[in-house]
Amino acid sequence: MHAERATRVRYWVIVFAVTLAVITYIDRVCISFAAPSISHDLGLTPVQMGWAFTAFGWAYALFEVPGGFLGDWMGPRRVLMRIVLWWSFFTAATGWVWNFWTLVITRFLFGAGEAGCFPNLTKAFTTWLPEKERVRAQGIMWLSARWGGAFTPLLVAAVMRWVGWRHAFEIFGCLGVVWAIVFYMWYRDDPLKNKKLNAAERDLVRSSAKLAAGHAPVPWARFLRSRQVWMLCWQYFCLSYGWYFYITWLPTYLQQGRHLTIPNSAILGIVPLFFGGLGNPASVVAGALLQRRLQNVVLTRRIMACIGFTGAAGFLVLSTTMADATMAVLAIGLASFFNDLVMPGAWASAMDIGGKHAGTLSGAMNMWGNIGGAISPLAIGYILSWTGSNWNLTFYLSAVIYLMGIVCWLFLDPVTPLEPADA
């Protein structure tokens, strides 16, 4: 008699994560392509546009830990429904702004809503997926997120030509509302409560499902004393600082720094996030091959991170030496590819170190990363203002910060849990 084959109901969690990741990046990236039109209509300077970009980043960073903590405490089902509805409203509200301050406030509230999205999806992976499937799930999710952002410029360009930038934001805001309703109806915080799982699949997810009840007090003092936590957070700061350029200033750089037309900038604007998306599954595959050879998870993740940070810095600097805009964008695309080689390992480390507190810890990591992301567009705005639009200098600074991420990984233990599994 053959053993029962496990059903695959758990993979619907990955489907929901993928669709939300795409929606998240559409809502997040659309302002970068609309920025030249927004600046023109509202009469904004580069510094003021930088503040509008950074308002999102600061709110996103500040509300990451609360969002992740709520996921550990209340469960992702209720938290994700609330935050997706919140940010969808303020996506639409971006089309209603009338001056600098209303834009900044709206983007801040939008960022507050998006905070907690990926920590709660990470919590869902931790409770629904066996340990061996989590890294692959993270790679698939981040591939989808990057590609959602990659094709957003073409989508925004088409919608803006049709209805203008103001109504475009209203249309994008509707996407999240549909997702929130469907997700809330299907998802359960405890996978064992889903009657469609057969006995074999229940056995697969049973140990992970115990984390669904992980509402124990967060060991904040242990978090603050842990070198693991600080190194995990600082490496993500270095990663996010360089990466935020792709979702904020890139279209402006292509139009003003490389003198491309709006249609051409929309086409070339696909490249960095598209390549970044490829970096995630490439990291999962290369990491698995390296792991089989080395039989050492810690060393494997460190090597992948060091390759990623080195390549991101090198190709970003290389782009500054290229006179041809297409070749420069390809180099930037390769920088984005290497950037995302770090991603699956970083998020898998947050799950491994955090355990039942995976939502809170991944929120802390993402918070620190987005502090770097919040600083980046503002720093770029000031550098452009002070130097007469010296884009190369902004790339050199990002490259240096990328290289600092290598140091963090050399001191990071990415696998040892902060608390025993039965604590």
Coordinates of C-alpha atoms in Angstrom, one line a residue, residues 99-385:
N99 CA 1.3 70.9 -2.8
F100 CA 4.6 69.8 -1.3
W101 CA 3.3 69.2 2.3
T102 CA 0.2 67.2 1.3
L103 CA 2.5 65.0 -0.9
V104 CA 4.9 64.4 2.0
I105 CA 2.2 63.6 4.5
T106 CA 0.4 61.3 2.1
R107 CA 3.5 59.4 1.3
F108 CA 4.4 59.1 5.0
L109 CA 1.0 57.6 5.7
F110 CA 1.3 55.3 2.7
G111 CA 4.7 54.1 4.0
A112 CA 3.2 53.5 7.5
G113 CA 0.6 51.2 5.8
E114 CA 3.1 49.2 3.8
A115 CA 5.3 48.6 6.8
G116 CA 4.8 45.2 8.2
C117 CA 3.9 43.6 4.8
F118 CA 7.0 41.5 4.3
P119 CA 7.5 40.7 8.0
N120 CA 3.9 39.3 8.1
L121 CA 4.4 37.3 4.9
T122 CA 7.6 36.0 6.5
K123 CA 5.6 35.0 9.5
A124 CA 3.1 33.2 7.3
F125 CA 6.0 31.3 5.6
T126 CA 7.4 30.4 9.0
T127 CA 4.1 28.9 10.2
W128 CA 2.9 27.4 6.9
L129 CA 6.0 26.0 5.3
P130 CA 8.5 23.3 6.3
E131 CA 11.9 24.7 7.0
K132 CA 13.5 23.3 3.8
E133 CA 10.9 25.2 1.7
R134 CA 11.3 28.7 3.2
V135 CA 14.4 29.9 1.4
R136 CA 12.8 29.0 -1.9
A137 CA 9.6 30.7 -1.0
Q138 CA 11.5 33.9 -0.1
G139 CA 13.3 33.7 -3.5
I140 CA 10.0 33.3 -5.4
M141 CA 8.4 36.2 -3.4
W142 CA 11.2 38.6 -4.0
L143 CA 11.5 37.7 -7.6
S144 CA 7.8 38.6 -8.0
A145 CA 8.3 41.8 -6.0
R146 CA 11.2 43.0 -8.2
W147 CA 9.4 42.1 -11.4
G148 CA 6.3 43.8 -10.2
G149 CA 8.4 46.9 -9.8
A150 CA 10.3 46.3 -13.0
F151 CA 7.3 46.5 -15.3
T152 CA 5.6 49.2 -13.3
P153 CA 7.1 52.0 -15.4
L154 CA 5.5 50.6 -18.6
L155 CA 2.2 50.2 -16.7
V156 CA 2.4 53.7 -15.2
A157 CA 3.3 55.2 -18.6
A158 CA 0.3 53.6 -20.3
V159 CA -2.1 54.5 -17.5
M160 CA -0.8 58.1 -17.2
R161 CA -1.2 58.6 -21.0
W162 CA -4.8 57.4 -20.6
V163 CA -6.0 59.2 -17.4
G164 CA -3.1 61.3 -16.1
W165 CA -0.9 60.7 -13.0
R166 CA -3.6 61.6 -10.5
H167 CA -6.2 59.1 -11.6
A168 CA -3.4 56.5 -12.2
F169 CA -2.8 56.4 -8.4
E170 CA -6.5 55.9 -7.8
I171 CA -6.5 52.9 -10.1
F172 CA -3.5 51.3 -8.5
G173 CA -5.1 51.8 -5.1
C174 CA -7.9 49.4 -6.0
L175 CA -5.6 46.4 -6.5
G176 CA -4.9 46.0 -2.8
V177 CA -8.5 46.1 -1.8
V178 CA -9.3 43.1 -3.9
W179 CA -6.4 41.2 -2.5
A180 CA -7.2 41.9 1.1
I181 CA -10.8 40.6 0.8
V182 CA -9.8 37.3 -0.9
F183 CA -6.8 36.7 1.5
Y184 CA -8.9 37.3 4.6
M185 CA -11.5 34.8 3.4
W186 CA -9.0 32.0 2.7
Y187 CA -6.1 32.4 5.1
R188 CA -5.9 31.0 8.6
D189 CA -3.1 31.7 11.0
D190 CA -2.9 28.1 12.0
P191 CA -2.5 25.9 8.9
L192 CA -4.0 22.9 10.6
K193 CA -7.3 24.7 10.7
N194 CA -7.5 24.4 6.9
K195 CA -9.6 21.3 6.2
K196 CA -8.1 20.8 2.8
L197 CA -4.8 19.7 4.1
N198 CA -4.5 15.9 4.1
A199 CA -2.8 13.9 6.8
A200 CA 0.6 13.8 5.0
E201 CA 0.6 17.6 4.5
R202 CA -0.4 18.1 8.1
D203 CA 2.6 16.1 9.2
L204 CA 4.8 18.3 7.0
V205 CA 3.6 21.5 8.5
R206 CA 2.9 20.4 12.1
S207 CA 6.2 21.6 13.6
S208 CA 5.9 24.9 11.8
A209 CA 2.3 25.4 12.8
K210 CA 3.3 25.4 16.5
L211 CA 4.8 28.8 15.7
A212 CA 1.3 30.1 14.9
A213 CA 0.7 30.2 18.6
G214 CA 4.0 32.1 19.2
H215 CA 2.5 35.0 21.1
A216 CA 5.0 34.9 23.9
P217 CA 6.5 38.2 25.1
V218 CA 9.2 39.4 22.7
P219 CA 12.7 39.2 24.3
W220 CA 13.5 42.9 23.6
A221 CA 16.6 42.9 25.9
R222 CA 18.0 39.9 24.2
F223 CA 17.4 41.5 20.8
L224 CA 19.3 44.6 21.8
R225 CA 22.2 42.7 23.3
S226 CA 22.5 40.3 20.3
R227 CA 25.3 40.8 17.8
Q228 CA 23.4 38.6 15.5
V229 CA 20.5 41.0 15.5
W230 CA 22.6 44.1 15.0
M231 CA 24.7 42.6 12.2
L232 CA 21.5 41.3 10.5
C233 CA 20.1 44.8 10.7
W234 CA 23.2 46.7 9.6
Q235 CA 23.8 44.5 6.5
Y236 CA 20.2 45.2 5.4
F237 CA 20.8 48.9 5.9
C238 CA 23.8 48.7 3.5
L239 CA 21.7 46.7 1.0
S240 CA 18.7 49.0 1.1
Y241 CA 20.6 52.2 0.8
G242 CA 21.9 51.4 -2.6
W243 CA 18.8 49.6 -3.8
Y244 CA 16.4 52.5 -3.0
F245 CA 17.8 54.4 -6.0
Y246 CA 16.0 52.0 -8.3
I247 CA 12.6 52.8 -6.9
T248 CA 13.0 56.6 -6.4
W249 CA 15.5 58.5 -8.6
L250 CA 16.1 56.1 -11.5
P251 CA 13.5 57.5 -13.9
T252 CA 14.7 61.0 -13.2
Y253 CA 18.3 60.0 -13.7
L254 CA 17.5 58.4 -17.1
Q255 CA 15.6 61.5 -18.2
Q256 CA 17.8 64.2 -16.8
G257 CA 21.2 62.5 -16.3
R258 CA 21.1 60.4 -19.5
H259 CA 18.7 62.7 -21.5
L260 CA 16.3 59.9 -22.5
T261 CA 12.8 60.5 -23.6
I262 CA 9.9 59.3 -21.3
P263 CA 9.1 56.2 -23.5
N264 CA 12.8 55.2 -23.6
S265 CA 13.3 55.8 -19.9
A266 CA 10.2 53.6 -19.2
I267 CA 11.7 50.8 -21.3
L268 CA 15.2 51.0 -19.8
G269 CA 13.7 51.5 -16.3
I270 CA 12.6 47.8 -16.5
V271 CA 16.2 46.6 -16.5
P272 CA 17.4 47.1 -12.9
L273 CA 14.4 45.5 -11.1
F274 CA 14.1 42.8 -13.7
F275 CA 17.7 41.8 -13.2
G276 CA 17.2 42.1 -9.5
G277 CA 14.3 39.7 -9.7
L278 CA 16.6 37.2 -11.4
G279 CA 19.1 37.6 -8.6
N280 CA 16.7 36.0 -6.1
P281 CA 16.2 32.6 -7.7
A282 CA 19.8 32.6 -8.8
S283 CA 20.8 33.0 -5.2
V284 CA 18.5 30.1 -4.1
V285 CA 19.9 27.8 -6.8
A286 CA 23.6 28.8 -6.3
G287 CA 23.2 28.7 -2.5
A288 CA 21.8 25.2 -2.7
L289 CA 24.7 24.0 -4.9
L290 CA 27.2 25.6 -2.6
Q291 CA 25.6 24.2 0.4
R292 CA 25.8 20.6 -1.0
R293 CA 29.5 21.1 -1.6
L294 CA 30.4 22.9 1.7
Q295 CA 27.8 21.2 4.0
N296 CA 27.9 24.5 6.0
V297 CA 24.9 26.8 6.0
V298 CA 26.7 29.7 7.7
L299 CA 29.6 29.7 5.3
T300 CA 27.2 29.3 2.3
R301 CA 25.2 32.4 3.3
R302 CA 28.3 34.4 4.0
I303 CA 29.8 33.6 0.6
M304 CA 26.6 34.5 -1.3
A305 CA 26.3 37.8 0.6
C306 CA 29.9 38.7 0.0
I307 CA 29.6 38.0 -3.7
G308 CA 26.4 40.0 -3.8
F309 CA 27.7 43.1 -2.1
T310 CA 31.0 43.1 -4.1
G311 CA 29.2 42.7 -7.4
A312 CA 26.6 45.4 -6.6
A313 CA 29.4 47.9 -5.7
G314 CA 31.6 47.1 -8.7
F315 CA 28.9 47.3 -11.4
L316 CA 27.5 50.5 -9.9
V317 CA 30.9 52.2 -10.2
L318 CA 31.4 50.6 -13.7
S319 CA 28.2 52.3 -14.9
T320 CA 29.7 55.7 -14.3
T321 CA 32.4 55.1 -16.8
M322 CA 30.0 54.3 -19.7
A323 CA 29.0 57.1 -22.1
D324 CA 26.3 55.0 -23.7
A325 CA 23.0 55.1 -21.8
T326 CA 22.0 51.6 -22.6
M327 CA 25.3 50.1 -21.5
A328 CA 25.2 52.1 -18.3
V329 CA 21.7 50.8 -17.5
L330 CA 22.8 47.3 -18.2
A331 CA 25.7 47.8 -15.7
I332 CA 23.2 49.2 -13.1
G333 CA 21.0 46.2 -13.8
L334 CA 23.8 43.8 -13.0
A335 CA 24.4 45.8 -9.8
S336 CA 20.8 45.2 -8.9
F337 CA 21.2 41.5 -9.8
F338 CA 24.1 41.2 -7.3
N339 CA 22.2 43.2 -4.8
D340 CA 19.5 40.6 -4.7
L341 CA 21.8 37.7 -4.3
V342 CA 21.9 38.8 -0.7
M343 CA 18.1 38.8 -0.2
P344 CA 17.0 35.2 0.2
G345 CA 19.8 34.5 2.7
A346 CA 19.0 37.6 4.7
W347 CA 15.3 36.8 5.1
A348 CA 16.0 33.1 5.7
S349 CA 18.4 34.2 8.5
A350 CA 15.7 36.3 10.0
M351 CA 13.4 33.3 10.1
D352 CA 16.1 31.0 11.5
I353 CA 17.3 33.4 14.2
G354 CA 13.8 34.7 15.1
G355 CA 11.8 31.5 15.4
K356 CA 8.5 32.3 16.9
H357 CA 9.5 35.9 16.9
A358 CA 10.3 35.8 13.1
G359 CA 7.8 38.6 12.4
T360 CA 9.3 40.9 14.9
L361 CA 12.9 40.2 14.0
S362 CA 12.3 40.4 10.3
G363 CA 10.4 43.7 11.0
A364 CA 13.5 45.0 12.9
M365 CA 15.8 44.0 10.0
N366 CA 13.5 45.6 7.4
M367 CA 13.1 48.7 9.6
W368 CA 16.9 49.2 9.8
G369 CA 17.1 48.6 6.1
N370 CA 14.5 51.1 5.3
I371 CA 16.2 53.7 7.5
G372 CA 19.0 53.3 5.0
G373 CA 16.4 53.5 2.2
A374 CA 14.9 56.6 3.7
I375 CA 18.3 58.3 3.9
S376 CA 19.3 57.4 0.4
P377 CA 16.9 59.4 -1.8
L378 CA 17.2 62.5 0.5
A379 CA 21.0 62.2 0.3
I380 CA 20.8 61.9 -3.5
G381 CA 18.6 65.0 -3.6
Y382 CA 21.1 67.1 -1.6
I383 CA 24.1 65.8 -3.5
L384 CA 22.4 66.7 -6.8
S385 CA 21.5 70.2 -5.5

